Amino acid sequence: MDDVVFKLSDHILEVIFSFLDLPTLRNCALVCKNWYRFLEDENNDVWRGQCLGKLAQEALSSDLLSSVPTYKEKFRAFYHAWNPNDCSRNIYIKPNGFTLHRNPVAQSTDACRGKIGFRHGRHAWEVIWEGPLGTVAVIGIATKEAPLICHGYVALLGSDEHSWGWNLVDNHLLHNGDAQGNYPLLNNAPKYQVGEKIRVILDCDDNTLSFEKNYEFLGVAFRGLPDKRLYPSVSAVYGNTEVSMVYLGPPLDG
């Protein structure tokens, strides 16, 4: 009887798996080679159904997820997107699930973290600033201890020992309340242009944080990161600015 279960056709597996949630699907992939092979097809109708059930049509039909072409990758990115329950009260997550919007509140700096933090492995995600930067616009990482709101217009991300950030306005690296030098280390490094994709690369094995822009590796920004769970993060000051984040998975070297 067990052999019959393991040798079910793809059509039958598709019907059965379409009723299961993500944790159960993960367990199913460990049952046998046949089930693993089926679930490794990242564009099959099981992953398509998961996407259609969870992701807004606005996100699926836009260019926002162009860097994650398969249904399984899009579904995974949704589970790593901005956390609506882990952000400043002046920020809300738009219906597409991937874009935060900062309300126009005077004399406030506001931050948001991703849903999932990392302590092991190598991870990459894209950040797209889709509105004016204002006087301070910082992307990077933070622990759960980092504050999400403060008075004034400041570099909140990087303001203490719990966060590390790159201020896109003046190209300064920030940690523990201090500027850690210019970044990238280029003469007359170009400033960020609204709409450009920045790839953030967190290597928890090497304890480093790096960035890419326009597919060009900009070098290691921070070394010696702590053995703590680190979350994709951003802090903003400009009213009505919007920032999108798409998790990519392990970075592709070279």
PDB file of C-alpha atoms in Angstrom:
ATOM      1  CA  MET A   1       0.000   0.000   0.000  1.00  0.00           C
ATOM      2  CA  ASP A   2       2.841   2.396   0.878  1.00  0.00           C
ATOM      3  CA  ASP A   3       4.407   1.896  -2.545  1.00  0.00           C
ATOM      4  CA  VAL A   4       1.124   2.895  -4.188  1.00  0.00           C
ATOM      5  CA  VAL A   5       1.065   6.174  -2.224  1.00  0.00           C
ATOM      6  CA  PHE A   6       4.640   7.015  -3.168  1.00  0.00           C
ATOM      7  CA  LYS A   7       3.962   6.322  -6.869  1.00  0.00           C
ATOM      8  CA  LEU A   8       0.864   8.503  -7.257  1.00  0.00           C
ATOM      9  CA  SER A   9       0.703  10.302 -10.591  1.00  0.00           C
ATOM     10  CA  ASP A  10       1.511  13.997 -10.830  1.00  0.00           C
ATOM     11  CA  HIS A  11      -2.136  14.773 -11.536  1.00  0.00           C
ATOM     12  CA  ILE A  12      -3.283  13.110  -8.317  1.00  0.00           C
ATOM     13  CA  LEU A  13      -0.456  14.711  -6.319  1.00  0.00           C
ATOM     14  CA  GLU A  14      -1.487  18.090  -7.699  1.00  0.00           C
ATOM     15  CA  VAL A  15      -5.062  17.614  -6.499  1.00  0.00           C
ATOM     16  CA  ILE A  16      -4.001  16.419  -3.022  1.00  0.00           C
ATOM     17  CA  PHE A  17      -1.285  19.034  -2.479  1.00  0.00           C
ATOM     18  CA  SER A  18      -3.576  21.876  -3.568  1.00  0.00           C
ATOM     19  CA  PHE A  19      -5.463  21.492  -0.252  1.00  0.00           C
ATOM     20  CA  LEU A  20      -2.344  21.702   1.952  1.00  0.00           C
ATOM     21  CA  ASP A  21      -0.716  24.681   3.650  1.00  0.00           C
ATOM     22  CA  LEU A  22       2.937  25.671   3.343  1.00  0.00           C
ATOM     23  CA  PRO A  23       4.323  23.851   6.437  1.00  0.00           C
ATOM     24  CA  THR A  24       2.610  20.627   5.340  1.00  0.00           C
ATOM     25  CA  LEU A  25       3.964  20.980   1.810  1.00  0.00           C
ATOM     26  CA  ARG A  26       7.461  21.334   3.243  1.00  0.00           C
ATOM     27  CA  ASN A  27       6.984  18.080   5.145  1.00  0.00           C
ATOM     28  CA  CYS A  28       5.610  16.365   2.040  1.00  0.00           C
ATOM     29  CA  ALA A  29       8.788  17.211   0.137  1.00  0.00           C
ATOM     30  CA  LEU A  30      10.691  15.073   2.665  1.00  0.00           C
ATOM     31  CA  VAL A  31       8.513  11.958   2.285  1.00  0.00           C
ATOM     32  CA  CYS A  32       9.990  10.421  -0.853  1.00  0.00           C
ATOM     33  CA  LYS A  33      11.893  11.232  -4.047  1.00  0.00           C
ATOM     34  CA  ASN A  34       8.729  11.368  -6.151  1.00  0.00           C
ATOM     35  CA  TRP A  35       7.024  13.928  -3.929  1.00  0.00           C
ATOM     36  CA  TYR A  36      10.243  15.939  -3.657  1.00  0.00           C
ATOM     37  CA  ARG A  37      10.599  15.952  -7.460  1.00  0.00           C
ATOM     38  CA  PHE A  38       7.029  17.145  -7.905  1.00  0.00           C
ATOM     39  CA  LEU A  39       7.320  19.995  -5.379  1.00  0.00           C
ATOM     40  CA  GLU A  40      10.681  21.061  -6.795  1.00  0.00           C
ATOM     41  CA  ASP A  41       8.845  22.138  -9.960  1.00  0.00           C
ATOM     42  CA  GLU A  42       8.487  25.777  -8.922  1.00  0.00           C
ATOM     43  CA  ASN A  43       5.962  26.614 -11.647  1.00  0.00           C
ATOM     44  CA  ASN A  44       3.507  23.758 -11.212  1.00  0.00           C
ATOM     45  CA  ASP A  45      -0.160  24.361 -10.455  1.00  0.00           C
ATOM     46  CA  VAL A  46       0.279  23.714  -6.732  1.00  0.00           C
ATOM     47  CA  TRP A  47       2.574  26.737  -6.354  1.00  0.00           C
ATOM     48  CA  ARG A  48       0.435  28.702  -8.794  1.00  0.00           C
ATOM     49  CA  GLY A  49      -2.602  28.030  -6.589  1.00  0.00           C
ATOM     50  CA  GLN A  50      -0.698  29.096  -3.469  1.00  0.00           C
ATOM     51  CA  CYS A  51       0.270  32.363  -5.186  1.00  0.00           C
ATOM     52  CA  LEU A  52      -3.250  33.111  -6.384  1.00  0.00           C
ATOM     53  CA  GLY A  53      -4.600  32.370  -2.921  1.00  0.00           C
ATOM     54  CA  LYS A  54      -2.171  34.554  -0.982  1.00  0.00           C
ATOM     55  CA  LEU A  55      -0.770  37.268  -3.272  1.00  0.00           C
ATOM     56  CA  ALA A  56      -2.690  40.265  -4.519  1.00  0.00           C
ATOM     57  CA  GLN A  57      -3.296  40.327  -8.265  1.00  0.00           C
ATOM     58  CA  GLU A  58      -1.671  43.763  -8.276  1.00  0.00           C
ATOM     59  CA  ALA A  59       1.630  42.222  -7.204  1.00  0.00           C
ATOM     60  CA  LEU A  60       1.407  39.260  -9.574  1.00  0.00           C
ATOM     61  CA  SER A  61       0.697  41.425 -12.623  1.00  0.00           C
ATOM     62  CA  SER A  62       3.280  44.130 -11.908  1.00  0.00           C
ATOM     63  CA  ASP A  63       7.043  44.261 -12.543  1.00  0.00           C
ATOM     64  CA  LEU A  64       7.709  44.271  -8.806  1.00  0.00           C
ATOM     65  CA  LEU A  65       8.293  40.502  -8.704  1.00  0.00           C
ATOM     66  CA  SER A  66      10.231  40.298 -11.975  1.00  0.00           C
ATOM     67  CA  SER A  67      13.369  39.139 -10.131  1.00  0.00           C
ATOM     68  CA  VAL A  68      11.513  36.109  -8.740  1.00  0.00           C
ATOM     69  CA  PRO A  69      10.031  34.526 -11.898  1.00  0.00           C
ATOM     70  CA  THR A  70       8.591  31.263 -10.556  1.00  0.00           C
ATOM     71  CA  TYR A  71       5.386  30.839  -8.566  1.00  0.00           C
ATOM     72  CA  LYS A  72       7.244  29.213  -5.675  1.00  0.00           C
ATOM     73  CA  GLU A  73       9.732  32.103  -5.488  1.00  0.00           C
ATOM     74  CA  LYS A  74       6.921  34.662  -5.514  1.00  0.00           C
ATOM     75  CA  PHE A  75       5.136  32.759  -2.755  1.00  0.00           C
ATOM     76  CA  ARG A  76       8.322  32.636  -0.676  1.00  0.00           C
ATOM     77  CA  ALA A  77       8.913  36.357  -1.221  1.00  0.00           C
ATOM     78  CA  PHE A  78       5.438  37.095   0.145  1.00  0.00           C
ATOM     79  CA  TYR A  79       6.266  35.304   3.399  1.00  0.00           C
ATOM     80  CA  HIS A  80       9.453  37.399   3.735  1.00  0.00           C
ATOM     81  CA  ALA A  81       7.905  40.782   2.877  1.00  0.00           C
ATOM     82  CA  TRP A  82       7.430  43.775   5.207  1.00  0.00           C
ATOM     83  CA  ASN A  83       5.720  42.921   8.477  1.00  0.00           C
ATOM     84  CA  PRO A  84       2.567  45.008   9.070  1.00  0.00           C
ATOM     85  CA  ASN A  85       2.836  44.147  12.779  1.00  0.00           C
ATOM     86  CA  ASP A  86       6.472  45.220  13.116  1.00  0.00           C
ATOM     87  CA  CYS A  87       6.558  48.808  11.922  1.00  0.00           C
ATOM     88  CA  SER A  88       6.023  52.360  13.128  1.00  0.00           C
ATOM     89  CA  ARG A  89       2.438  53.484  13.673  1.00  0.00           C
ATOM     90  CA  ASN A  90       3.067  55.986  10.865  1.00  0.00           C
ATOM     91  CA  ILE A  91       3.682  53.228   8.331  1.00  0.00           C
ATOM     92  CA  TYR A  92       1.240  50.846   6.695  1.00  0.00           C
ATOM     93  CA  ILE A  93       1.739  48.020   4.198  1.00  0.00           C
ATOM     94  CA  LYS A  94      -0.071  48.476   0.897  1.00  0.00           C
ATOM     95  CA  PRO A  95      -2.511  45.826  -0.409  1.00  0.00           C
ATOM     96  CA  ASN A  96       0.164  44.365  -2.712  1.00  0.00           C
ATOM     97  CA  GLY A  97       1.900  43.053   0.433  1.00  0.00           C
ATOM     98  CA  PHE A  98       5.401  44.167  -0.582  1.00  0.00           C
ATOM     99  CA  THR A  99       5.336  47.964  -0.358  1.00  0.00           C
ATOM    100  CA  LEU A 100       5.293  50.141   2.745  1.00  0.00           C
ATOM    101  CA  HIS A 101       3.829  53.646   2.757  1.00  0.00           C
ATOM    102  CA  ARG A 102       4.926  56.288   5.248  1.00  0.00           C
ATOM    103  CA  ASN A 103       2.204  58.721   6.206  1.00  0.00           C
ATOM    104  CA  PRO A 104       3.022  62.457   6.123  1.00  0.00           C
ATOM    105  CA  VAL A 105       3.704  62.985   9.829  1.00  0.00           C
ATOM    106  CA  ALA A 106       5.897  65.944  10.771  1.00  0.00           C
ATOM    107  CA  GLN A 107       9.014  65.576  12.924  1.00  0.00           C
ATOM    108  CA  SER A 108       9.021  61.807  12.950  1.00  0.00           C
ATOM    109  CA  THR A 109      11.345  59.110  11.635  1.00  0.00           C
ATOM    110  CA  ASP A 110       9.715  55.747  11.040  1.00  0.00           C
ATOM    111  CA  ALA A 111      11.019  52.226  10.442  1.00  0.00           C
ATOM    112  CA  CYS A 112       9.811  48.790   9.406  1.00  0.00           C
ATOM    113  CA  ARG A 113      11.212  45.270   9.568  1.00  0.00           C
ATOM    114  CA  GLY A 114      10.623  42.215   7.411  1.00  0.00           C
ATOM    115  CA  LYS A 115       8.522  39.285   8.584  1.00  0.00           C
ATOM    116  CA  ILE A 116      11.442  36.855   8.835  1.00  0.00           C
ATOM    117  CA  GLY A 117      14.877  37.402  10.345  1.00  0.00           C
ATOM    118  CA  PHE A 118      18.039  35.422   9.644  1.00  0.00           C
ATOM    119  CA  ARG A 119      20.703  33.922  11.853  1.00  0.00           C
ATOM    120  CA  HIS A 120      22.198  31.287   9.545  1.00  0.00           C
ATOM    121  CA  GLY A 121      22.979  31.007   5.856  1.00  0.00           C
ATOM    122  CA  ARG A 122      23.218  33.587   3.086  1.00  0.00           C
ATOM    123  CA  HIS A 123      20.274  35.719   2.001  1.00  0.00           C
ATOM    124  CA  ALA A 124      19.547  38.389  -0.569  1.00  0.00           C
ATOM    125  CA  TRP A 125      16.641  40.784  -1.097  1.00  0.00           C
ATOM    126  CA  GLU A 126      15.885  43.760  -3.295  1.00  0.00           C
ATOM    127  CA  VAL A 127      14.835  47.179  -2.021  1.00  0.00           C
ATOM    128  CA  ILE A 128      13.205  49.733  -4.315  1.00  0.00           C
ATOM    129  CA  TRP A 129      12.621  53.253  -2.987  1.00  0.00           C
ATOM    130  CA  GLU A 130       9.583  54.402  -4.947  1.00  0.00           C
ATOM    131  CA  GLY A 131       9.152  57.924  -3.592  1.00  0.00           C
ATOM    132  CA  PRO A 132      11.281  60.914  -2.581  1.00  0.00           C
ATOM    133  CA  LEU A 133      14.158  60.120  -0.241  1.00  0.00           C
ATOM    134  CA  GLY A 134      13.837  63.233   1.885  1.00  0.00           C
ATOM    135  CA  THR A 135      16.765  64.263   4.079  1.00  0.00           C
ATOM    136  CA  VAL A 136      17.424  60.742   5.406  1.00  0.00           C
ATOM    137  CA  ALA A 137      16.658  57.379   3.765  1.00  0.00           C
ATOM    138  CA  VAL A 138      18.325  54.312   5.252  1.00  0.00           C
ATOM    139  CA  ILE A 139      18.259  50.640   4.245  1.00  0.00           C
ATOM    140  CA  GLY A 140      19.901  47.756   6.055  1.00  0.00           C
ATOM    141  CA  ILE A 141      19.253  45.308   8.881  1.00  0.00           C
ATOM    142  CA  ALA A 142      18.185  45.380  12.515  1.00  0.00           C
ATOM    143  CA  THR A 143      17.503  43.124  15.461  1.00  0.00           C
ATOM    144  CA  LYS A 144      14.154  43.065  17.237  1.00  0.00           C
ATOM    145  CA  GLU A 145      15.601  45.444  19.838  1.00  0.00           C
ATOM    146  CA  ALA A 146      16.007  48.323  17.374  1.00  0.00           C
ATOM    147  CA  PRO A 147      13.412  51.134  17.753  1.00  0.00           C
ATOM    148  CA  LEU A 148      10.829  51.699  15.030  1.00  0.00           C
ATOM    149  CA  ILE A 149      10.020  55.369  15.647  1.00  0.00           C
ATOM    150  CA  CYS A 150      11.709  58.466  17.035  1.00  0.00           C
ATOM    151  CA  HIS A 151      11.218  62.238  17.129  1.00  0.00           C
ATOM    152  CA  GLY A 152      12.784  64.405  14.429  1.00  0.00           C
ATOM    153  CA  TYR A 153      14.312  63.590  11.061  1.00  0.00           C
ATOM    154  CA  VAL A 154      17.261  61.342  11.825  1.00  0.00           C
ATOM    155  CA  ALA A 155      19.042  58.215  10.637  1.00  0.00           C
ATOM    156  CA  LEU A 156      17.036  55.866  12.848  1.00  0.00           C
ATOM    157  CA  LEU A 157      18.404  52.712  11.238  1.00  0.00           C
ATOM    158  CA  GLY A 158      22.008  52.650  12.421  1.00  0.00           C
ATOM    159  CA  SER A 159      21.353  54.901  15.405  1.00  0.00           C
ATOM    160  CA  ASP A 160      22.242  52.248  17.985  1.00  0.00           C
ATOM    161  CA  GLU A 161      24.019  48.933  18.472  1.00  0.00           C
ATOM    162  CA  HIS A 162      20.998  47.004  17.191  1.00  0.00           C
ATOM    163  CA  SER A 163      20.952  48.220  13.583  1.00  0.00           C
ATOM    164  CA  TRP A 164      23.203  48.733  10.558  1.00  0.00           C
ATOM    165  CA  GLY A 165      22.277  50.963   7.640  1.00  0.00           C
ATOM    166  CA  TRP A 166      23.297  52.733   4.455  1.00  0.00           C
ATOM    167  CA  ASN A 167      21.951  56.276   4.097  1.00  0.00           C
ATOM    168  CA  LEU A 168      21.136  56.628   0.408  1.00  0.00           C
ATOM    169  CA  VAL A 169      21.052  60.433   0.661  1.00  0.00           C
ATOM    170  CA  ASP A 170      24.701  61.028   1.606  1.00  0.00           C
ATOM    171  CA  ASN A 171      26.205  57.552   0.992  1.00  0.00           C
ATOM    172  CA  HIS A 172      27.225  57.103   4.638  1.00  0.00           C
ATOM    173  CA  LEU A 173      27.257  53.820   6.536  1.00  0.00           C
ATOM    174  CA  LEU A 174      25.683  54.036   9.986  1.00  0.00           C
ATOM    175  CA  HIS A 175      25.948  51.928  13.133  1.00  0.00           C
ATOM    176  CA  ASN A 176      25.811  52.657  16.859  1.00  0.00           C
ATOM    177  CA  GLY A 177      24.937  56.275  16.155  1.00  0.00           C
ATOM    178  CA  ASP A 178      28.138  56.949  14.216  1.00  0.00           C
ATOM    179  CA  ALA A 179      28.977  57.331  10.540  1.00  0.00           C
ATOM    180  CA  GLN A 180      31.204  54.395   9.563  1.00  0.00           C
ATOM    181  CA  GLY A 181      32.583  56.052   6.419  1.00  0.00           C
ATOM    182  CA  ASN A 182      31.473  56.606   2.855  1.00  0.00           C
ATOM    183  CA  TYR A 183      29.963  53.801   0.816  1.00  0.00           C
ATOM    184  CA  PRO A 184      30.646  52.608  -1.788  1.00  0.00           C
ATOM    185  CA  LEU A 185      34.385  53.287  -1.747  1.00  0.00           C
ATOM    186  CA  LEU A 186      34.429  55.014  -5.126  1.00  0.00           C
ATOM    187  CA  ASN A 187      35.496  58.489  -6.118  1.00  0.00           C
ATOM    188  CA  ASN A 188      32.390  60.611  -6.672  1.00  0.00           C
ATOM    189  CA  ALA A 189      30.114  57.629  -6.098  1.00  0.00           C
ATOM    190  CA  PRO A 190      26.749  58.315  -7.766  1.00  0.00           C
ATOM    191  CA  LYS A 191      23.791  59.002  -5.518  1.00  0.00           C
ATOM    192  CA  TYR A 192      20.800  56.707  -5.476  1.00  0.00           C
ATOM    193  CA  GLN A 193      18.100  57.488  -8.020  1.00  0.00           C
ATOM    194  CA  VAL A 194      14.487  56.814  -7.044  1.00  0.00           C
ATOM    195  CA  GLY A 195      13.289  53.544  -8.560  1.00  0.00           C
ATOM    196  CA  GLU A 196      16.693  51.860  -8.752  1.00  0.00           C
ATOM    197  CA  LYS A 197      16.898  48.336  -7.358  1.00  0.00           C
ATOM    198  CA  ILE A 198      19.388  47.758  -4.570  1.00  0.00           C
ATOM    199  CA  ARG A 199      20.264  44.193  -3.699  1.00  0.00           C
ATOM    200  CA  VAL A 200      21.070  43.609  -0.031  1.00  0.00           C
ATOM    201  CA  ILE A 201      23.251  40.581   0.743  1.00  0.00           C
ATOM    202  CA  LEU A 202      23.423  39.246   4.294  1.00  0.00           C
ATOM    203  CA  ASP A 203      25.970  36.505   4.935  1.00  0.00           C
ATOM    204  CA  CYS A 204      25.285  35.080   8.387  1.00  0.00           C
ATOM    205  CA  ASP A 205      28.094  32.541   7.951  1.00  0.00           C
ATOM    206  CA  ASP A 206      30.704  35.254   7.309  1.00  0.00           C
ATOM    207  CA  ASN A 207      28.904  37.873   9.443  1.00  0.00           C
ATOM    208  CA  THR A 208      28.904  40.491   6.685  1.00  0.00           C
ATOM    209  CA  LEU A 209      26.431  42.828   5.004  1.00  0.00           C
ATOM    210  CA  SER A 210      26.944  43.958   1.412  1.00  0.00           C
ATOM    211  CA  PHE A 211      25.025  45.785  -1.305  1.00  0.00           C
ATOM    212  CA  GLU A 212      24.665  45.715  -5.092  1.00  0.00           C
ATOM    213  CA  LYS A 213      23.246  48.418  -7.322  1.00  0.00           C
ATOM    214  CA  ASN A 214      22.399  47.925 -10.984  1.00  0.00           C
ATOM    215  CA  TYR A 215      23.914  44.417 -10.678  1.00  0.00           C
ATOM    216  CA  GLU A 216      27.284  45.869  -9.624  1.00  0.00           C
ATOM    217  CA  PHE A 217      28.728  44.569  -6.356  1.00  0.00           C
ATOM    218  CA  LEU A 218      29.604  47.573  -4.189  1.00  0.00           C
ATOM    219  CA  GLY A 219      31.742  45.742  -1.644  1.00  0.00           C
ATOM    220  CA  VAL A 220      31.287  44.662   1.958  1.00  0.00           C
ATOM    221  CA  ALA A 221      29.638  47.402   4.002  1.00  0.00           C
ATOM    222  CA  PHE A 222      29.733  45.842   7.493  1.00  0.00           C
ATOM    223  CA  ARG A 223      31.794  43.068   9.035  1.00  0.00           C
ATOM    224  CA  GLY A 224      31.610  41.371  12.403  1.00  0.00           C
ATOM    225  CA  LEU A 225      27.831  41.222  12.635  1.00  0.00           C
ATOM    226  CA  PRO A 226      26.582  39.596  15.848  1.00  0.00           C
ATOM    227  CA  ASP A 227      25.207  36.086  16.175  1.00  0.00           C
ATOM    228  CA  LYS A 228      21.628  37.372  16.445  1.00  0.00           C
ATOM    229  CA  ARG A 229      18.545  37.159  14.281  1.00  0.00           C
ATOM    230  CA  LEU A 230      18.773  40.023  11.779  1.00  0.00           C
ATOM    231  CA  TYR A 231      15.810  41.429   9.856  1.00  0.00           C
ATOM    232  CA  PRO A 232      15.611  43.376   6.580  1.00  0.00           C
ATOM    233  CA  SER A 233      14.861  46.950   7.665  1.00  0.00           C
ATOM    234  CA  VAL A 234      14.354  50.492   6.426  1.00  0.00           C
ATOM    235  CA  SER A 235      13.798  53.912   8.005  1.00  0.00           C
ATOM    236  CA  ALA A 236      12.254  56.934   6.283  1.00  0.00           C
ATOM    237  CA  VAL A 237      11.287  60.540   6.983  1.00  0.00           C
ATOM    238  CA  TYR A 238       9.548  61.776   3.840  1.00  0.00           C
ATOM    239  CA  GLY A 239       5.750  61.895   3.854  1.00  0.00           C
ATOM    240  CA  ASN A 240       4.006  59.561   1.405  1.00  0.00           C
ATOM    241  CA  THR A 241       7.250  57.916   0.362  1.00  0.00           C
ATOM    242  CA  GLU A 242       7.016  54.197  -0.459  1.00  0.00           C
ATOM    243  CA  VAL A 243       9.580  51.409  -0.249  1.00  0.00           C
ATOM    244  CA  SER A 244       9.219  47.880  -1.647  1.00  0.00           C
ATOM    245  CA  MET A 245      11.167  44.805  -0.580  1.00  0.00           C
ATOM    246  CA  VAL A 246      11.362  41.446  -2.403  1.00  0.00           C
ATOM    247  CA  TYR A 247      13.199  38.481  -0.888  1.00  0.00           C
ATOM    248  CA  LEU A 248      15.326  36.637  -3.473  1.00  0.00           C
ATOM    249  CA  GLY A 249      16.767  33.697  -1.537  1.00  0.00           C
ATOM    250  CA  PRO A 250      20.441  32.718  -1.460  1.00  0.00           C
ATOM    251  CA  PRO A 251      22.578  35.179  -3.460  1.00  0.00           C
ATOM    252  CA  LEU A 252      24.077  34.125  -6.770  1.00  0.00           C
ATOM    253  CA  ASP A 253      27.832  34.609  -6.613  1.00  0.00           C
ATOM    254  CA  GLY A 254      29.686  36.018  -9.563  1.00  0.00           C
TER     255      GLY A 254
END
